[in-house]
Amino acid sequence: MTPYGNLLYFIILMLLFLPIIICGLRGKKITFYSTLVGWTLILLIFKDDVKQLLFFICFTIFQSVLVINYRKYREKYNNPRVFYFLIALTLLPLILTKVQPFFISKSIIGFLGISYVTFKTIQLLIEIRDGLIKSLTVFEFLQFFLFFPTFTSGPIDRYRRFEKDFKNSFEAGEYKRFLFNGINLIFRGFLYKYIIAHAINLYIISNVYLHEDLFVLKLLYMYAYSFYLFFDFAGYSAFAVGVSFLLGVQTPQNFNKPFLSRNIKDFWNRWHMTLSFWFRDYVYMRLVFFLQKKKIIKNRYVISYISYFTLFFLMGLWHGLALHFIVYGIYHAILIICYDLFERKNKEKKLIPRTKFTDILSIIITFHFICFGFLIFSGTLF
């Protein structure tokens, strides 16, 4: 059963959530029941595939052992080789999942959501190493790792923020705000995913015949697909965040009007924000710090551009090993490097002043670059 995939799922969700909502309005948080409901809903994902269920259980145990034992190890030691070895082990199941289509026709490992929970494990290992997380039980790990509203497709929360929300009790009347925001977001999800995105797919995308080599059709598909991708994914994210609110957890938003971005950097601060911030904090910043510390390259701009390229290349690979995903990542790396070069030159020479007109113009230009990127991402360009 796909999360938020049909009416039956929402009916089951509503019935299981009634005790949570009733207790919440009374100022009580039933953590154990909420956790039990969440894990039950995750198991429903695998109800038609026993092999995936067994892999998921083994994967969860494997990740738990890595994190809990590293936390205990970190109390006395801090060998970087151990840390990097554990990161490699953590990534191994995800890498195998990504490469298996090249060797076998039918998937035997992997499951919906493996990328997002892997990112959670990596985040925990990094923050344990940095000394930001000093205590972590198996149950606390599983509560974060198996938080079902965001299990399959995010948003990607941070453990310390999640832990604070999850453990906090409600003040008198506070849950009404959570309930109102949660319901509002769930209805927004229905509007985005099941009305707007569905209509775009049904009436435009499904009727554009890309085998006809017409520029106008490609253009129409590019814009339609871009809006479909936003409303479909933003709708799903709204469901996930809304259901999180019903549990008293304020999961971060994933989108903030991305098509109104003034430049490509601004876009990545608005689109799939929790993923882009995760890559920024745990890939880009770490690589910049490493290159500066080792003094491999002295020019800080070259360091920044190498790190940008690495970040977006890995982000492209994360979507898949198909050529169009890799090109999509490289395309955005080139865009963000070119924009940074332009921005520095513009500050120095004051070539284009910032006015309302230039702001509008920059939004229009950025929008077209973004849409072309999504055309690459769709795999229909070449």
JSON list of C-alpha atoms in Angstrom, two decimals, residues 154-314:
[
{"chain": "A", "resi": 154, "resn": "GLY", "atom": "CA", "xyz": [10.70, 12.92, 3.02]},
{"chain": "A", "resi": 155, "resn": "PRO", "atom": "CA", "xyz": [10.88, 15.72, 3.98]},
{"chain": "A", "resi": 156, "resn": "ILE", "atom": "CA", "xyz": [14.21, 14.90, 5.67]},
{"chain": "A", "resi": 157, "resn": "ASP", "atom": "CA", "xyz": [14.10, 16.04, 9.28]},
{"chain": "A", "resi": 158, "resn": "ARG", "atom": "CA", "xyz": [17.07, 16.53, 11.63]},
{"chain": "A", "resi": 159, "resn": "TYR", "atom": "CA", "xyz": [17.27, 14.27, 14.68]},
{"chain": "A", "resi": 160, "resn": "ARG", "atom": "CA", "xyz": [17.75, 16.93, 17.36]},
{"chain": "A", "resi": 161, "resn": "ARG", "atom": "CA", "xyz": [14.84, 19.00, 16.07]},
{"chain": "A", "resi": 162, "resn": "PHE", "atom": "CA", "xyz": [12.66, 15.90, 15.70]},
{"chain": "A", "resi": 163, "resn": "GLU", "atom": "CA", "xyz": [13.56, 14.61, 19.18]},
{"chain": "A", "resi": 164, "resn": "LYS", "atom": "CA", "xyz": [12.56, 17.92, 20.78]},
{"chain": "A", "resi": 165, "resn": "ASP", "atom": "CA", "xyz": [9.14, 17.88, 19.11]},
{"chain": "A", "resi": 166, "resn": "PHE", "atom": "CA", "xyz": [8.53, 14.18, 19.65]},
{"chain": "A", "resi": 167, "resn": "LYS", "atom": "CA", "xyz": [9.31, 14.29, 23.37]},
{"chain": "A", "resi": 168, "resn": "ASN", "atom": "CA", "xyz": [7.62, 17.60, 24.17]},
{"chain": "A", "resi": 169, "resn": "SER", "atom": "CA", "xyz": [4.21, 17.40, 25.79]},
{"chain": "A", "resi": 170, "resn": "PHE", "atom": "CA", "xyz": [1.34, 19.67, 24.76]},
{"chain": "A", "resi": 171, "resn": "GLU", "atom": "CA", "xyz": [0.36, 22.74, 26.70]},
{"chain": "A", "resi": 172, "resn": "ALA", "atom": "CA", "xyz": [-3.34, 23.37, 27.27]},
{"chain": "A", "resi": 173, "resn": "GLY", "atom": "CA", "xyz": [-5.01, 24.09, 23.93]},
{"chain": "A", "resi": 174, "resn": "GLU", "atom": "CA", "xyz": [-1.73, 23.91, 21.97]},
{"chain": "A", "resi": 175, "resn": "TYR", "atom": "CA", "xyz": [-2.79, 20.85, 19.99]},
{"chain": "A", "resi": 176, "resn": "LYS", "atom": "CA", "xyz": [-5.59, 22.85, 18.33]},
{"chain": "A", "resi": 177, "resn": "ARG", "atom": "CA", "xyz": [-2.91, 24.74, 16.38]},
{"chain": "A", "resi": 178, "resn": "PHE", "atom": "CA", "xyz": [-1.24, 21.48, 15.35]},
{"chain": "A", "resi": 179, "resn": "LEU", "atom": "CA", "xyz": [-4.59, 20.02, 14.30]},
{"chain": "A", "resi": 180, "resn": "PHE", "atom": "CA", "xyz": [-5.61, 23.10, 12.30]},
{"chain": "A", "resi": 181, "resn": "ASN", "atom": "CA", "xyz": [-2.25, 23.31, 10.49]},
{"chain": "A", "resi": 182, "resn": "GLY", "atom": "CA", "xyz": [-2.23, 19.56, 9.87]},
{"chain": "A", "resi": 183, "resn": "ILE", "atom": "CA", "xyz": [-5.72, 19.47, 8.35]},
{"chain": "A", "resi": 184, "resn": "ASN", "atom": "CA", "xyz": [-4.95, 22.58, 6.28]},
{"chain": "A", "resi": 185, "resn": "LEU", "atom": "CA", "xyz": [-1.81, 20.94, 4.85]},
{"chain": "A", "resi": 186, "resn": "ILE", "atom": "CA", "xyz": [-3.61, 17.66, 4.13]},
{"chain": "A", "resi": 187, "resn": "PHE", "atom": "CA", "xyz": [-6.31, 19.50, 2.16]},
{"chain": "A", "resi": 188, "resn": "ARG", "atom": "CA", "xyz": [-3.57, 21.42, 0.33]},
{"chain": "A", "resi": 189, "resn": "GLY", "atom": "CA", "xyz": [-2.05, 18.06, -0.54]},
{"chain": "A", "resi": 190, "resn": "PHE", "atom": "CA", "xyz": [-5.33, 16.90, -2.05]},
{"chain": "A", "resi": 191, "resn": "LEU", "atom": "CA", "xyz": [-5.57, 20.12, -4.09]},
{"chain": "A", "resi": 192, "resn": "TYR", "atom": "CA", "xyz": [-2.00, 19.91, -5.36]},
{"chain": "A", "resi": 193, "resn": "LYS", "atom": "CA", "xyz": [-1.64, 16.16, -6.01]},
{"chain": "A", "resi": 194, "resn": "TYR", "atom": "CA", "xyz": [-5.12, 14.89, -6.83]},
{"chain": "A", "resi": 195, "resn": "ILE", "atom": "CA", "xyz": [-6.62, 17.91, -8.57]},
{"chain": "A", "resi": 196, "resn": "ILE", "atom": "CA", "xyz": [-3.96, 20.17, -10.13]},
{"chain": "A", "resi": 197, "resn": "ALA", "atom": "CA", "xyz": [-1.21, 17.59, -10.81]},
{"chain": "A", "resi": 198, "resn": "HIS", "atom": "CA", "xyz": [-3.77, 15.01, -11.96]},
{"chain": "A", "resi": 199, "resn": "ALA", "atom": "CA", "xyz": [-5.40, 17.51, -14.33]},
{"chain": "A", "resi": 200, "resn": "ILE", "atom": "CA", "xyz": [-2.04, 18.55, -15.82]},
{"chain": "A", "resi": 201, "resn": "ASN", "atom": "CA", "xyz": [-1.10, 14.92, -16.41]},
{"chain": "A", "resi": 202, "resn": "LEU", "atom": "CA", "xyz": [-4.51, 13.92, -17.77]},
{"chain": "A", "resi": 203, "resn": "TYR", "atom": "CA", "xyz": [-5.25, 16.85, -20.06]},
{"chain": "A", "resi": 204, "resn": "ILE", "atom": "CA", "xyz": [-1.80, 18.01, -21.17]},
{"chain": "A", "resi": 205, "resn": "ILE", "atom": "CA", "xyz": [1.07, 15.55, -20.59]},
{"chain": "A", "resi": 206, "resn": "SER", "atom": "CA", "xyz": [-0.90, 12.47, -21.68]},
{"chain": "A", "resi": 207, "resn": "ASN", "atom": "CA", "xyz": [-1.94, 14.21, -24.89]},
{"chain": "A", "resi": 208, "resn": "VAL", "atom": "CA", "xyz": [1.51, 15.48, -25.94]},
{"chain": "A", "resi": 209, "resn": "TYR", "atom": "CA", "xyz": [3.04, 13.08, -28.44]},
{"chain": "A", "resi": 210, "resn": "LEU", "atom": "CA", "xyz": [6.77, 13.57, -28.08]},
{"chain": "A", "resi": 211, "resn": "HIS", "atom": "CA", "xyz": [7.63, 11.27, -30.97]},
{"chain": "A", "resi": 212, "resn": "GLU", "atom": "CA", "xyz": [6.38, 14.05, -33.24]},
{"chain": "A", "resi": 213, "resn": "ASP", "atom": "CA", "xyz": [9.45, 16.21, -33.70]},
{"chain": "A", "resi": 214, "resn": "LEU", "atom": "CA", "xyz": [7.73, 19.54, -33.09]},
{"chain": "A", "resi": 215, "resn": "PHE", "atom": "CA", "xyz": [9.40, 22.26, -31.04]},
{"chain": "A", "resi": 216, "resn": "VAL", "atom": "CA", "xyz": [6.05, 23.58, -29.78]},
{"chain": "A", "resi": 217, "resn": "LEU", "atom": "CA", "xyz": [5.08, 20.17, -28.39]},
{"chain": "A", "resi": 218, "resn": "LYS", "atom": "CA", "xyz": [8.45, 19.83, -26.61]},
{"chain": "A", "resi": 219, "resn": "LEU", "atom": "CA", "xyz": [7.97, 23.30, -25.15]},
{"chain": "A", "resi": 220, "resn": "LEU", "atom": "CA", "xyz": [4.44, 22.52, -24.00]},
{"chain": "A", "resi": 221, "resn": "TYR", "atom": "CA", "xyz": [5.62, 19.27, -22.44]},
{"chain": "A", "resi": 222, "resn": "MET", "atom": "CA", "xyz": [8.50, 21.04, -20.68]},
{"chain": "A", "resi": 223, "resn": "TYR", "atom": "CA", "xyz": [6.26, 23.56, -18.92]},
{"chain": "A", "resi": 224, "resn": "ALA", "atom": "CA", "xyz": [3.50, 21.04, -18.19]},
{"chain": "A", "resi": 225, "resn": "TYR", "atom": "CA", "xyz": [5.94, 18.51, -16.75]},
{"chain": "A", "resi": 226, "resn": "SER", "atom": "CA", "xyz": [7.62, 21.17, -14.59]},
{"chain": "A", "resi": 227, "resn": "PHE", "atom": "CA", "xyz": [4.33, 22.19, -13.02]},
{"chain": "A", "resi": 228, "resn": "TYR", "atom": "CA", "xyz": [3.20, 18.57, -12.71]},
{"chain": "A", "resi": 229, "resn": "LEU", "atom": "CA", "xyz": [6.41, 17.65, -10.91]},
{"chain": "A", "resi": 230, "resn": "PHE", "atom": "CA", "xyz": [5.98, 20.53, -8.47]},
{"chain": "A", "resi": 231, "resn": "PHE", "atom": "CA", "xyz": [2.32, 19.98, -7.65]},
{"chain": "A", "resi": 232, "resn": "ASP", "atom": "CA", "xyz": [2.67, 16.20, -7.41]},
{"chain": "A", "resi": 233, "resn": "PHE", "atom": "CA", "xyz": [5.69, 16.28, -5.10]},
{"chain": "A", "resi": 234, "resn": "ALA", "atom": "CA", "xyz": [4.58, 19.36, -3.14]},
{"chain": "A", "resi": 235, "resn": "GLY", "atom": "CA", "xyz": [1.22, 17.64, -2.64]},
{"chain": "A", "resi": 236, "resn": "TYR", "atom": "CA", "xyz": [2.88, 14.54, -1.26]},
{"chain": "A", "resi": 237, "resn": "SER", "atom": "CA", "xyz": [5.09, 16.68, 1.00]},
{"chain": "A", "resi": 238, "resn": "ALA", "atom": "CA", "xyz": [2.02, 18.55, 2.25]},
{"chain": "A", "resi": 239, "resn": "PHE", "atom": "CA", "xyz": [0.45, 15.21, 3.23]},
{"chain": "A", "resi": 240, "resn": "ALA", "atom": "CA", "xyz": [3.62, 14.15, 5.07]},
{"chain": "A", "resi": 241, "resn": "VAL", "atom": "CA", "xyz": [4.03, 17.44, 6.94]},
{"chain": "A", "resi": 242, "resn": "GLY", "atom": "CA", "xyz": [0.30, 17.61, 7.71]},
{"chain": "A", "resi": 243, "resn": "VAL", "atom": "CA", "xyz": [0.20, 14.11, 9.19]},
{"chain": "A", "resi": 244, "resn": "SER", "atom": "CA", "xyz": [3.37, 14.95, 11.16]},
{"chain": "A", "resi": 245, "resn": "PHE", "atom": "CA", "xyz": [1.54, 17.92, 12.66]},
{"chain": "A", "resi": 246, "resn": "LEU", "atom": "CA", "xyz": [-1.28, 15.63, 13.79]},
{"chain": "A", "resi": 247, "resn": "LEU", "atom": "CA", "xyz": [1.39, 13.72, 15.74]},
{"chain": "A", "resi": 248, "resn": "GLY", "atom": "CA", "xyz": [2.71, 16.94, 17.28]},
{"chain": "A", "resi": 249, "resn": "VAL", "atom": "CA", "xyz": [5.87, 17.00, 15.15]},
{"chain": "A", "resi": 250, "resn": "GLN", "atom": "CA", "xyz": [6.52, 20.12, 13.07]},
{"chain": "A", "resi": 251, "resn": "THR", "atom": "CA", "xyz": [8.36, 18.49, 10.17]},
{"chain": "A", "resi": 252, "resn": "PRO", "atom": "CA", "xyz": [10.06, 21.16, 7.99]},
{"chain": "A", "resi": 253, "resn": "GLN", "atom": "CA", "xyz": [8.37, 22.28, 4.80]},
{"chain": "A", "resi": 254, "resn": "ASN", "atom": "CA", "xyz": [9.87, 21.11, 1.51]},
{"chain": "A", "resi": 255, "resn": "PHE", "atom": "CA", "xyz": [8.80, 23.85, -0.90]},
{"chain": "A", "resi": 256, "resn": "ASN", "atom": "CA", "xyz": [8.60, 27.63, -0.79]},
{"chain": "A", "resi": 257, "resn": "LYS", "atom": "CA", "xyz": [7.30, 29.05, -4.10]},
{"chain": "A", "resi": 258, "resn": "PRO", "atom": "CA", "xyz": [10.25, 27.70, -6.13]},
{"chain": "A", "resi": 259, "resn": "PHE", "atom": "CA", "xyz": [9.07, 29.13, -9.46]},
{"chain": "A", "resi": 260, "resn": "LEU", "atom": "CA", "xyz": [9.44, 32.64, -8.02]},
{"chain": "A", "resi": 261, "resn": "SER", "atom": "CA", "xyz": [13.17, 32.17, -7.47]},
{"chain": "A", "resi": 262, "resn": "ARG", "atom": "CA", "xyz": [15.35, 35.09, -8.59]},
{"chain": "A", "resi": 263, "resn": "ASN", "atom": "CA", "xyz": [18.36, 32.89, -9.36]},
{"chain": "A", "resi": 264, "resn": "ILE", "atom": "CA", "xyz": [19.46, 29.28, -9.27]},
{"chain": "A", "resi": 265, "resn": "LYS", "atom": "CA", "xyz": [20.84, 29.54, -5.72]},
{"chain": "A", "resi": 266, "resn": "ASP", "atom": "CA", "xyz": [17.53, 30.95, -4.59]},
{"chain": "A", "resi": 267, "resn": "PHE", "atom": "CA", "xyz": [15.78, 28.05, -6.35]},
{"chain": "A", "resi": 268, "resn": "TRP", "atom": "CA", "xyz": [17.71, 25.44, -4.34]},
{"chain": "A", "resi": 269, "resn": "ASN", "atom": "CA", "xyz": [16.75, 27.30, -1.17]},
{"chain": "A", "resi": 270, "resn": "ARG", "atom": "CA", "xyz": [13.08, 26.85, -2.16]},
{"chain": "A", "resi": 271, "resn": "TRP", "atom": "CA", "xyz": [12.88, 23.47, -4.00]},
{"chain": "A", "resi": 272, "resn": "HIS", "atom": "CA", "xyz": [12.95, 20.19, -2.06]},
{"chain": "A", "resi": 273, "resn": "MET", "atom": "CA", "xyz": [14.54, 22.26, 0.68]},
{"chain": "A", "resi": 274, "resn": "THR", "atom": "CA", "xyz": [15.22, 19.51, 3.20]},
{"chain": "A", "resi": 275, "resn": "LEU", "atom": "CA", "xyz": [17.14, 17.48, 0.60]},
{"chain": "A", "resi": 276, "resn": "SER", "atom": "CA", "xyz": [19.11, 20.46, -0.75]},
{"chain": "A", "resi": 277, "resn": "PHE", "atom": "CA", "xyz": [19.95, 21.61, 2.81]},
{"chain": "A", "resi": 278, "resn": "TRP", "atom": "CA", "xyz": [21.00, 18.05, 3.69]},
{"chain": "A", "resi": 279, "resn": "PHE", "atom": "CA", "xyz": [23.38, 17.91, 0.72]},
{"chain": "A", "resi": 280, "resn": "ARG", "atom": "CA", "xyz": [24.61, 21.44, 1.51]},
{"chain": "A", "resi": 281, "resn": "ASP", "atom": "CA", "xyz": [25.40, 20.65, 5.15]},
{"chain": "A", "resi": 282, "resn": "TYR", "atom": "CA", "xyz": [26.69, 17.10, 4.84]},
{"chain": "A", "resi": 283, "resn": "VAL", "atom": "CA", "xyz": [28.33, 17.11, 1.39]},
{"chain": "A", "resi": 284, "resn": "TYR", "atom": "CA", "xyz": [29.15, 20.65, 0.22]},
{"chain": "A", "resi": 285, "resn": "MET", "atom": "CA", "xyz": [30.25, 22.16, 3.55]},
{"chain": "A", "resi": 286, "resn": "ARG", "atom": "CA", "xyz": [32.15, 19.02, 4.60]},
{"chain": "A", "resi": 287, "resn": "LEU", "atom": "CA", "xyz": [34.02, 18.87, 1.31]},
{"chain": "A", "resi": 288, "resn": "VAL", "atom": "CA", "xyz": [34.86, 22.59, 1.42]},
{"chain": "A", "resi": 289, "resn": "PHE", "atom": "CA", "xyz": [36.19, 22.20, 4.97]},
{"chain": "A", "resi": 290, "resn": "PHE", "atom": "CA", "xyz": [38.21, 19.10, 4.00]},
{"chain": "A", "resi": 291, "resn": "LEU", "atom": "CA", "xyz": [39.84, 20.75, 0.98]},
{"chain": "A", "resi": 292, "resn": "GLN", "atom": "CA", "xyz": [40.65, 23.89, 2.97]},
{"chain": "A", "resi": 293, "resn": "LYS", "atom": "CA", "xyz": [42.05, 21.92, 5.90]},
{"chain": "A", "resi": 294, "resn": "LYS", "atom": "CA", "xyz": [44.26, 19.73, 3.70]},
{"chain": "A", "resi": 295, "resn": "LYS", "atom": "CA", "xyz": [45.32, 22.80, 1.66]},
{"chain": "A", "resi": 296, "resn": "ILE", "atom": "CA", "xyz": [44.98, 20.74, -1.50]},
{"chain": "A", "resi": 297, "resn": "ILE", "atom": "CA", "xyz": [43.74, 23.83, -3.35]},
{"chain": "A", "resi": 298, "resn": "LYS", "atom": "CA", "xyz": [44.40, 27.38, -2.19]},
{"chain": "A", "resi": 299, "resn": "ASN", "atom": "CA", "xyz": [41.82, 29.30, -4.21]},
{"chain": "A", "resi": 300, "resn": "ARG", "atom": "CA", "xyz": [38.59, 29.32, -2.16]},
{"chain": "A", "resi": 301, "resn": "TYR", "atom": "CA", "xyz": [36.44, 29.86, -5.25]},
{"chain": "A", "resi": 302, "resn": "VAL", "atom": "CA", "xyz": [37.90, 26.79, -6.97]},
{"chain": "A", "resi": 303, "resn": "ILE", "atom": "CA", "xyz": [37.24, 24.82, -3.78]},
{"chain": "A", "resi": 304, "resn": "SER", "atom": "CA", "xyz": [33.65, 26.06, -3.77]},
{"chain": "A", "resi": 305, "resn": "TYR", "atom": "CA", "xyz": [33.11, 25.12, -7.43]},
{"chain": "A", "resi": 306, "resn": "ILE", "atom": "CA", "xyz": [34.61, 21.64, -7.02]},
{"chain": "A", "resi": 307, "resn": "SER", "atom": "CA", "xyz": [32.30, 21.14, -4.04]},
{"chain": "A", "resi": 308, "resn": "TYR", "atom": "CA", "xyz": [29.27, 22.42, -5.99]},
{"chain": "A", "resi": 309, "resn": "PHE", "atom": "CA", "xyz": [30.06, 20.07, -8.87]},
{"chain": "A", "resi": 310, "resn": "THR", "atom": "CA", "xyz": [30.47, 17.13, -6.49]},
{"chain": "A", "resi": 311, "resn": "LEU", "atom": "CA", "xyz": [27.23, 17.98, -4.69]},
{"chain": "A", "resi": 312, "resn": "PHE", "atom": "CA", "xyz": [25.06, 18.17, -7.81]},
{"chain": "A", "resi": 313, "resn": "PHE", "atom": "CA", "xyz": [26.75, 15.21, -9.47]},
{"chain": "A", "resi": 314, "resn": "LEU", "atom": "CA", "xyz": [25.95, 13.09, -6.41]}
]
